[in-house]
Tab-separated table of C-alpha atoms in Angstrom:
chain	number	residue	atom	x	y	z
A	1	UNK	CA	9.776	-5.429	-14.297
A	2	UNK	CA	6.527	-4.479	-12.578
A	3	UNK	CA	4.308	-2.002	-14.428
A	4	UNK	CA	2.769	0.657	-12.176
A	5	UNK	CA	-0.056	3.093	-12.863
A	6	UNK	CA	0.221	6.339	-10.888
A	7	UNK	CA	-2.971	8.413	-10.794
A	8	UNK	CA	-2.241	12.069	-10.091
A	9	UNK	CA	1.365	11.310	-11.007
A	10	UNK	CA	2.198	14.858	-12.098
A	11	UNK	CA	1.153	16.289	-8.716
A	12	UNK	CA	3.444	17.130	-5.812
A	13	UNK	CA	3.634	13.774	-4.038
A	14	UNK	CA	2.844	11.751	-7.158
A	15	UNK	CA	5.730	13.186	-9.208
A	16	UNK	CA	8.294	12.601	-6.463
A	17	UNK	CA	7.061	9.029	-6.052
A	18	UNK	CA	7.203	8.404	-9.817
A	19	UNK	CA	10.870	9.476	-9.729
A	20	UNK	CA	11.644	7.054	-6.883
A	21	UNK	CA	9.747	4.212	-8.599
A	22	UNK	CA	11.621	4.677	-11.883
A	23	UNK	CA	14.939	4.823	-10.035
A	24	UNK	CA	13.975	1.605	-8.207
A	25	UNK	CA	13.485	-0.136	-11.572
A	26	UNK	CA	9.703	0.025	-12.021
A	27	UNK	CA	7.967	0.894	-15.286
A	28	UNK	CA	5.551	3.721	-14.541
A	29	UNK	CA	2.620	5.178	-16.460
A	30	UNK	CA	0.709	8.270	-15.309
A	31	UNK	CA	-2.920	9.396	-15.458
A	32	UNK	CA	-3.598	13.015	-14.509
A	33	UNK	CA	-6.238	15.558	-15.529
A	34	UNK	CA	-3.743	18.417	-14.836
A	35	UNK	CA	-6.299	20.192	-12.642
A	36	UNK	CA	-3.637	21.029	-10.063
A	37	UNK	CA	-0.411	20.271	-11.942
A	38	UNK	CA	1.365	20.860	-15.243
A	39	UNK	CA	2.278	18.560	-18.149
A	40	UNK	CA	5.838	19.967	-18.042
A	41	UNK	CA	6.381	17.826	-14.928
A	42	UNK	CA	6.757	14.849	-17.311
A	43	UNK	CA	9.751	16.592	-18.926
A	44	UNK	CA	11.247	17.162	-15.488
A	45	UNK	CA	10.756	13.546	-14.417
A	46	UNK	CA	12.561	12.519	-17.619
A	47	UNK	CA	15.389	14.981	-16.920
A	48	UNK	CA	15.876	13.577	-13.397
A	49	UNK	CA	15.575	9.865	-14.242
A	50	UNK	CA	16.488	9.594	-17.939
A	51	UNK	CA	13.146	7.819	-18.472
A	52	UNK	CA	9.985	9.401	-19.875
A	53	UNK	CA	6.889	7.814	-18.318
A	54	UNK	CA	3.900	7.266	-20.589
A	55	UNK	CA	1.323	9.932	-19.808
A	56	UNK	CA	-2.451	9.940	-20.223
A	57	UNK	CA	-4.238	13.263	-19.753
A	58	UNK	CA	-7.522	11.908	-18.429
A	59	UNK	CA	-10.005	12.246	-15.586
A	60	UNK	CA	-10.805	9.235	-13.431
A	61	UNK	CA	-14.481	10.205	-13.564
A	62	UNK	CA	-14.377	9.390	-17.317
A	63	UNK	CA	-15.108	5.657	-17.102
A	64	UNK	CA	-14.830	5.088	-20.859
A	65	UNK	CA	-11.354	6.653	-21.053
A	66	UNK	CA	-10.258	4.766	-17.948
A	67	UNK	CA	-11.401	1.498	-19.510
A	68	UNK	CA	-9.399	2.267	-22.676
A	69	UNK	CA	-6.249	2.933	-20.646
A	70	UNK	CA	-6.558	-0.317	-18.680
A	71	UNK	CA	-7.349	-2.248	-21.870
A	72	UNK	CA	-4.043	-1.052	-23.390
A	73	UNK	CA	-1.749	-2.117	-20.561
A	74	UNK	CA	-1.480	-4.880	-17.992
A	75	UNK	CA	-0.737	-3.094	-14.709
A	76	UNK	CA	0.720	-4.968	-11.765
A	77	UNK	CA	-0.230	-2.260	-9.282
A	78	UNK	CA	-1.981	1.100	-9.004
A	79	UNK	CA	-0.782	3.960	-6.808
A	80	UNK	CA	-3.697	6.338	-6.282
A	81	UNK	CA	-2.620	9.940	-5.617
A	82	UNK	CA	-5.320	11.755	-7.632
A	83	UNK	CA	-7.826	13.812	-5.685
A	84	UNK	CA	-8.892	17.280	-4.647
A	85	UNK	CA	-7.039	18.232	-1.479
A	86	UNK	CA	-7.675	21.824	-0.331
A	87	UNK	CA	-9.231	21.670	3.135
A	88	UNK	CA	-10.871	25.118	3.006
A	89	UNK	CA	-12.256	24.567	-0.488
A	90	UNK	CA	-13.747	21.245	0.598
A	91	UNK	CA	-15.848	23.082	3.200
A	92	UNK	CA	-17.137	25.444	0.489
A	93	UNK	CA	-17.638	22.754	-2.188
A	94	UNK	CA	-18.341	19.478	-0.376
A	95	UNK	CA	-20.219	17.847	-3.266
A	96	UNK	CA	-17.273	18.429	-5.620
A	97	UNK	CA	-15.016	16.659	-3.139
A	98	UNK	CA	-17.344	13.717	-2.547
A	99	UNK	CA	-17.995	13.242	-6.262
A	100	UNK	CA	-14.399	13.633	-7.362
A	101	UNK	CA	-12.482	11.817	-4.636
A	102	UNK	CA	-14.885	8.977	-3.890
A	103	UNK	CA	-16.312	8.246	-7.348
A	104	UNK	CA	-12.893	8.387	-9.004
A	105	UNK	CA	-11.660	5.746	-6.541
A	106	UNK	CA	-14.694	3.503	-7.162
A	107	UNK	CA	-14.130	3.822	-10.945
A	108	UNK	CA	-10.481	2.923	-10.488
A	109	UNK	CA	-11.220	-0.156	-8.372
A	110	UNK	CA	-13.805	-1.319	-10.933
A	111	UNK	CA	-11.271	-0.970	-13.772
A	112	UNK	CA	-8.681	-2.857	-11.719
A	113	UNK	CA	-11.161	-5.679	-11.065
A	114	UNK	CA	-12.162	-5.914	-14.730
A	115	UNK	CA	-8.566	-6.097	-15.968
A	116	UNK	CA	-7.063	-8.226	-13.184
A	117	UNK	CA	-4.907	-5.690	-11.324
A	118	UNK	CA	-4.866	-6.701	-7.668
A	119	UNK	CA	-2.341	-4.415	-5.926
A	120	UNK	CA	-3.406	-0.957	-4.734
A	121	UNK	CA	-1.707	1.764	-2.702
A	122	UNK	CA	-3.875	4.634	-1.496
A	123	UNK	CA	-2.690	8.116	-0.513
A	124	UNK	CA	-4.529	8.783	2.694
A	125	UNK	CA	-3.954	11.444	5.298
A	126	UNK	CA	-3.471	11.996	9.006
A	127	UNK	CA	-6.732	13.976	8.842
A	128	UNK	CA	-8.594	10.647	9.226
A	129	UNK	CA	-7.572	10.645	12.910
A	130	UNK	CA	-9.548	13.822	13.600
A	131	UNK	CA	-9.153	15.125	17.134
A	132	UNK	CA	-7.627	12.529	19.456
A	133	UNK	CA	-7.020	12.602	23.196
A	134	UNK	CA	-3.301	12.112	22.637
A	135	UNK	CA	-1.212	13.928	20.004
A	136	UNK	CA	0.818	10.890	18.884
A	137	UNK	CA	-1.221	9.022	16.242
A	138	UNK	CA	-1.035	5.226	16.034
A	139	UNK	CA	-2.677	3.182	13.249
A	140	UNK	CA	-4.872	1.311	15.750
A	141	UNK	CA	-6.661	4.505	16.858
A	142	UNK	CA	-10.310	5.034	15.956
A	143	UNK	CA	-10.698	7.123	12.798
A	144	UNK	CA	-13.506	9.165	11.257
A	145	UNK	CA	-15.209	10.336	14.439
A	146	UNK	CA	-14.075	13.957	14.749
A	147	UNK	CA	-12.930	14.936	11.252
A	148	UNK	CA	-13.638	18.635	10.727
A	149	UNK	CA	-13.829	18.932	6.914
A	150	UNK	CA	-15.152	17.101	3.818
A	151	UNK	CA	-11.629	16.558	2.427
A	152	UNK	CA	-10.684	14.522	5.493
A	153	UNK	CA	-13.965	12.641	5.381
A	154	UNK	CA	-13.372	11.607	1.747
A	155	UNK	CA	-10.067	10.058	2.843
A	156	UNK	CA	-11.825	8.225	5.682
A	157	UNK	CA	-14.683	7.010	3.449
A	158	UNK	CA	-12.237	5.754	0.813
A	159	UNK	CA	-10.293	3.863	3.490
A	160	UNK	CA	-13.566	2.163	4.482
A	161	UNK	CA	-14.427	1.369	0.820
A	162	UNK	CA	-10.996	-0.263	0.422
A	163	UNK	CA	-11.575	-2.395	3.541
A	164	UNK	CA	-15.014	-3.500	2.300
A	165	UNK	CA	-13.690	-4.326	-1.146
A	166	UNK	CA	-10.829	-6.377	0.304
A	167	UNK	CA	-13.383	-8.525	2.159
A	168	UNK	CA	-15.295	-9.150	-1.075
A	169	UNK	CA	-12.237	-9.827	-3.291
A	170	UNK	CA	-9.796	-12.252	-1.684
A	171	UNK	CA	-7.124	-11.551	-4.357
A	172	UNK	CA	-7.060	-7.826	-3.530
A	173	UNK	CA	-3.938	-6.451	-1.818
A	174	UNK	CA	-4.072	-2.882	-0.537
A	175	UNK	CA	-1.856	-0.598	1.492
A	176	UNK	CA	-3.212	2.660	2.878
A	177	UNK	CA	-0.521	5.228	3.642
A	178	UNK	CA	-1.511	7.978	6.046
A	179	UNK	CA	0.644	11.006	5.261
A	180	UNK	CA	1.459	13.595	7.845
A	181	UNK	CA	2.765	16.955	6.519
A	182	UNK	CA	4.862	16.617	3.342
A	183	UNK	CA	7.345	19.434	2.678
A	184	UNK	CA	10.466	20.006	0.611
A	185	UNK	CA	11.306	19.275	-2.995
A	186	UNK	CA	13.559	17.075	-5.108
A	187	UNK	CA	17.236	17.922	-4.612
A	188	UNK	CA	17.527	18.708	-8.344
A	189	UNK	CA	15.191	21.685	-7.830
A	190	UNK	CA	13.159	20.551	-10.837
A	191	UNK	CA	10.003	19.399	-9.049
A	192	UNK	CA	8.358	20.686	-5.891
A	193	UNK	CA	5.109	22.007	-4.484
A	194	UNK	CA	3.207	24.757	-6.305
A	195	UNK	CA	-0.525	24.493	-5.565
A	196	UNK	CA	-3.145	26.460	-7.470
A	197	UNK	CA	-5.153	29.042	-5.542
A	198	UNK	CA	-4.527	30.120	-1.951
A	199	UNK	CA	-2.687	27.355	-0.064
A	200	UNK	CA	-3.889	26.055	3.308
A	201	UNK	CA	-0.664	24.419	4.437
A	202	UNK	CA	2.207	26.192	6.165
A	203	UNK	CA	5.050	25.423	3.755
A	204	UNK	CA	3.431	26.689	0.524
A	205	UNK	CA	2.472	29.886	2.374
A	206	UNK	CA	6.077	30.304	3.583
A	207	UNK	CA	7.179	29.874	-0.049
A	208	UNK	CA	4.764	32.547	-1.245
A	209	UNK	CA	5.814	34.989	1.464
A	210	UNK	CA	9.444	34.319	0.551
A	211	UNK	CA	8.908	35.167	-3.133
A	212	UNK	CA	6.674	38.159	-2.391
A	213	UNK	CA	3.351	36.763	-3.583
A	214	UNK	CA	1.977	37.059	-0.031
A	215	UNK	CA	3.171	40.055	2.065
A	216	UNK	CA	3.544	38.226	5.388
A	217	UNK	CA	2.902	34.925	7.106
A	218	UNK	CA	0.023	34.814	9.549
A	219	UNK	CA	0.743	32.632	12.575
A	220	UNK	CA	-2.584	31.467	13.963
A	221	UNK	CA	-2.096	31.761	17.717
A	222	UNK	CA	0.952	31.721	19.994
A	223	UNK	CA	-0.893	30.742	23.161
A	224	UNK	CA	-1.061	26.974	22.679
A	225	UNK	CA	0.297	24.630	25.400
A	226	UNK	CA	3.576	24.066	23.512
A	227	UNK	CA	7.126	25.242	24.265
A	228	UNK	CA	6.863	28.384	22.092
A	229	UNK	CA	3.063	28.680	22.072
A	230	UNK	CA	2.627	27.775	18.378
A	231	UNK	CA	1.131	24.591	16.929
A	232	UNK	CA	3.397	21.604	16.333
A	233	UNK	CA	3.076	19.203	13.398
A	234	UNK	CA	4.994	16.273	11.921
A	235	UNK	CA	6.695	17.566	8.751
A	236	UNK	CA	8.111	14.861	6.479
A	237	UNK	CA	10.387	15.461	3.492
A	238	UNK	CA	8.494	14.549	0.319
A	239	UNK	CA	11.387	12.361	-0.917
A	240	UNK	CA	11.242	10.263	2.280
A	241	UNK	CA	7.482	10.035	1.770
A	242	UNK	CA	7.963	8.935	-1.849
A	243	UNK	CA	10.404	6.213	-0.770
A	244	UNK	CA	7.724	4.938	1.610
A	245	UNK	CA	5.623	4.008	-1.439
A	246	UNK	CA	8.480	2.002	-2.948
A	247	UNK	CA	8.894	0.160	0.360
A	248	UNK	CA	5.124	-0.474	0.477
A	249	UNK	CA	5.101	-1.986	-3.028
A	250	UNK	CA	7.643	-4.532	-1.874
A	251	UNK	CA	5.465	-5.608	1.087
A	252	UNK	CA	2.063	-6.201	-0.518
A	253	UNK	CA	-0.047	-9.044	0.873
A	254	UNK	CA	-3.707	-10.050	0.726
A	255	UNK	CA	-6.098	-7.789	2.582
A	256	UNK	CA	-5.459	-4.239	3.795
A	257	UNK	CA	-2.413	-2.907	5.612
A	258	UNK	CA	-2.305	0.619	7.062
A	259	UNK	CA	0.837	2.626	7.790
A	260	UNK	CA	1.598	6.109	9.071
A	261	UNK	CA	4.304	7.929	7.121
A	262	UNK	CA	5.826	10.603	9.324
A	263	UNK	CA	9.009	11.397	11.228
A	264	UNK	CA	7.610	10.928	14.729
A	265	UNK	CA	9.044	14.348	15.637
A	266	UNK	CA	6.798	17.451	15.715
A	267	UNK	CA	8.088	20.901	14.755
A	268	UNK	CA	6.406	24.170	15.754
A	269	UNK	CA	5.410	26.986	13.396
A	270	UNK	CA	8.064	29.269	14.899
A	271	UNK	CA	10.694	26.539	14.511
A	272	UNK	CA	9.714	26.183	10.840
A	273	UNK	CA	10.102	29.948	10.314
A	274	UNK	CA	13.522	29.874	12.033
A	275	UNK	CA	14.659	26.932	9.867
A	276	UNK	CA	13.574	28.755	6.694
A	277	UNK	CA	15.361	31.932	7.819
A	278	UNK	CA	18.566	29.985	8.447
A	279	UNK	CA	18.387	28.241	5.056
A	280	UNK	CA	17.533	31.408	3.090
A	281	UNK	CA	19.714	33.864	4.994
A	282	UNK	CA	16.870	36.353	5.337
A	283	UNK	CA	14.052	37.063	7.764
A	284	UNK	CA	10.567	35.900	6.823
A	285	UNK	CA	7.965	38.559	7.764
A	286	UNK	CA	5.207	37.205	10.003
A	287	UNK	CA	2.628	38.358	12.509
A	288	UNK	CA	0.714	36.580	15.252
A	289	UNK	CA	-3.047	36.566	14.726
A	290	UNK	CA	-5.931	34.800	16.486
A	291	UNK	CA	-6.282	31.045	16.615
A	292	UNK	CA	-7.830	29.302	13.613
A	293	UNK	CA	-10.929	27.191	14.293
A	294	UNK	CA	-10.216	23.463	14.352
A	295	UNK	CA	-6.426	23.682	14.760
A	296	UNK	CA	-5.001	21.144	17.200
A	297	UNK	CA	-2.099	22.179	19.444
A	298	UNK	CA	0.009	19.164	18.512
A	299	UNK	CA	-0.142	16.141	16.230
A	300	UNK	CA	2.526	13.729	15.081
A	301	UNK	CA	2.956	10.213	13.744
A	302	UNK	CA	3.952	7.076	15.505
A	303	UNK	CA	5.809	5.514	12.555
A	304	UNK	CA	7.028	2.369	14.359
A	305	UNK	CA	4.884	0.061	12.212
A	306	UNK	CA	6.322	1.399	8.922
A	307	UNK	CA	9.825	1.220	10.406
A	308	UNK	CA	9.415	-2.400	11.488
A	309	UNK	CA	7.210	-3.927	8.749
A	310	UNK	CA	8.323	-1.955	5.681
A	311	UNK	CA	11.909	-1.408	6.780
A	312	UNK	CA	11.362	2.285	6.020
A	313	UNK	CA	12.414	5.300	8.015
A	314	UNK	CA	12.943	8.974	7.304
A	315	UNK	CA	16.462	10.134	6.464
A	316	UNK	CA	16.024	13.826	5.623
A	317	UNK	CA	15.655	16.704	8.080
A	318	UNK	CA	13.683	19.955	8.277
A	319	UNK	CA	16.912	21.745	7.275
A	320	UNK	CA	17.170	19.495	4.191
A	321	UNK	CA	13.575	20.299	3.287
A	322	UNK	CA	14.179	24.048	3.609
A	323	UNK	CA	17.341	23.862	1.480
A	324	UNK	CA	15.544	21.853	-1.214
A	325	UNK	CA	12.510	24.165	-1.157
A	326	UNK	CA	14.713	27.238	-1.684
A	327	UNK	CA	16.551	25.434	-4.495
A	328	UNK	CA	13.199	24.665	-6.132
A	329	UNK	CA	12.039	28.291	-5.753
A	330	UNK	CA	15.268	29.501	-7.386
A	331	UNK	CA	14.841	27.049	-10.275
A	332	UNK	CA	11.263	28.256	-10.770
A	333	UNK	CA	12.437	31.887	-10.925
A	334	UNK	CA	15.087	31.002	-13.518
A	335	UNK	CA	12.569	29.035	-15.564
A	336	UNK	CA	10.185	31.985	-15.642
A	337	UNK	CA	12.942	34.495	-16.326
A	338	UNK	CA	12.595	36.336	-13.024
């Protein structure tokens, strides 16, 4: 049985991936500083899988603690989810993002080298593509040139660090997974997305409008060159995304491989609102406001490489994601006695 270390494993994508890894027969341990997640997620992972992963509350910037953790266990692979990820906040606090995201990754790679762990999967993002001439993103496209925020640049810089390190260490095997727009929750309703602070992404805002924490959804522009005038993005169910990591672990080889994880099908903001309305049975209040600086009209993944090389493809729909999100919201209300 392979032993996996998941950094940021109590977070949104990390927790769903830990569930899929355990169900696929891997032994998983988690490091998380709980900056943007809760320790109760461990209880929920155990409830779903019947297995309680070993958990270290630690920060990857703490080199001494990281060394102690690696000294205790022989890991076969590391899945690196940990990182600050709020786009707007990264513009306000760029140094925090560069220090946290980049230095934590360097510390992790150094610990892996010291203790002989050679397999690494990195959570990257479609933001590395920046603004392209065509909306369909392929892994061979140039990256890094027109990224509009420090968060996206940290992902790009880390991708470059991984490539450089793979040249220097011939035993190193890395897979970079470029996520598009993860949505949804586990079908159990026990784990889902609940970011701290004011969310940037569409789905968490829809959730907060639905439960009354935000009065209405602001739709940034309805005059884009799309069928209904609103922006279109590639929304992928988080469980499909999590399964992509399991598929990646089974296809490690020397050097660096890069894969898009997306559906290949864009959905507009208005289509997302309609899908949520249909799943919830009620109308989500929204208003059209001016365009937001930096928003692209359309962007989606070409996922052919992941389909062909990893044997992975998405199975869940937008409707599935809406159903699972509402189930998660209802579970959260019950848990908090609302």
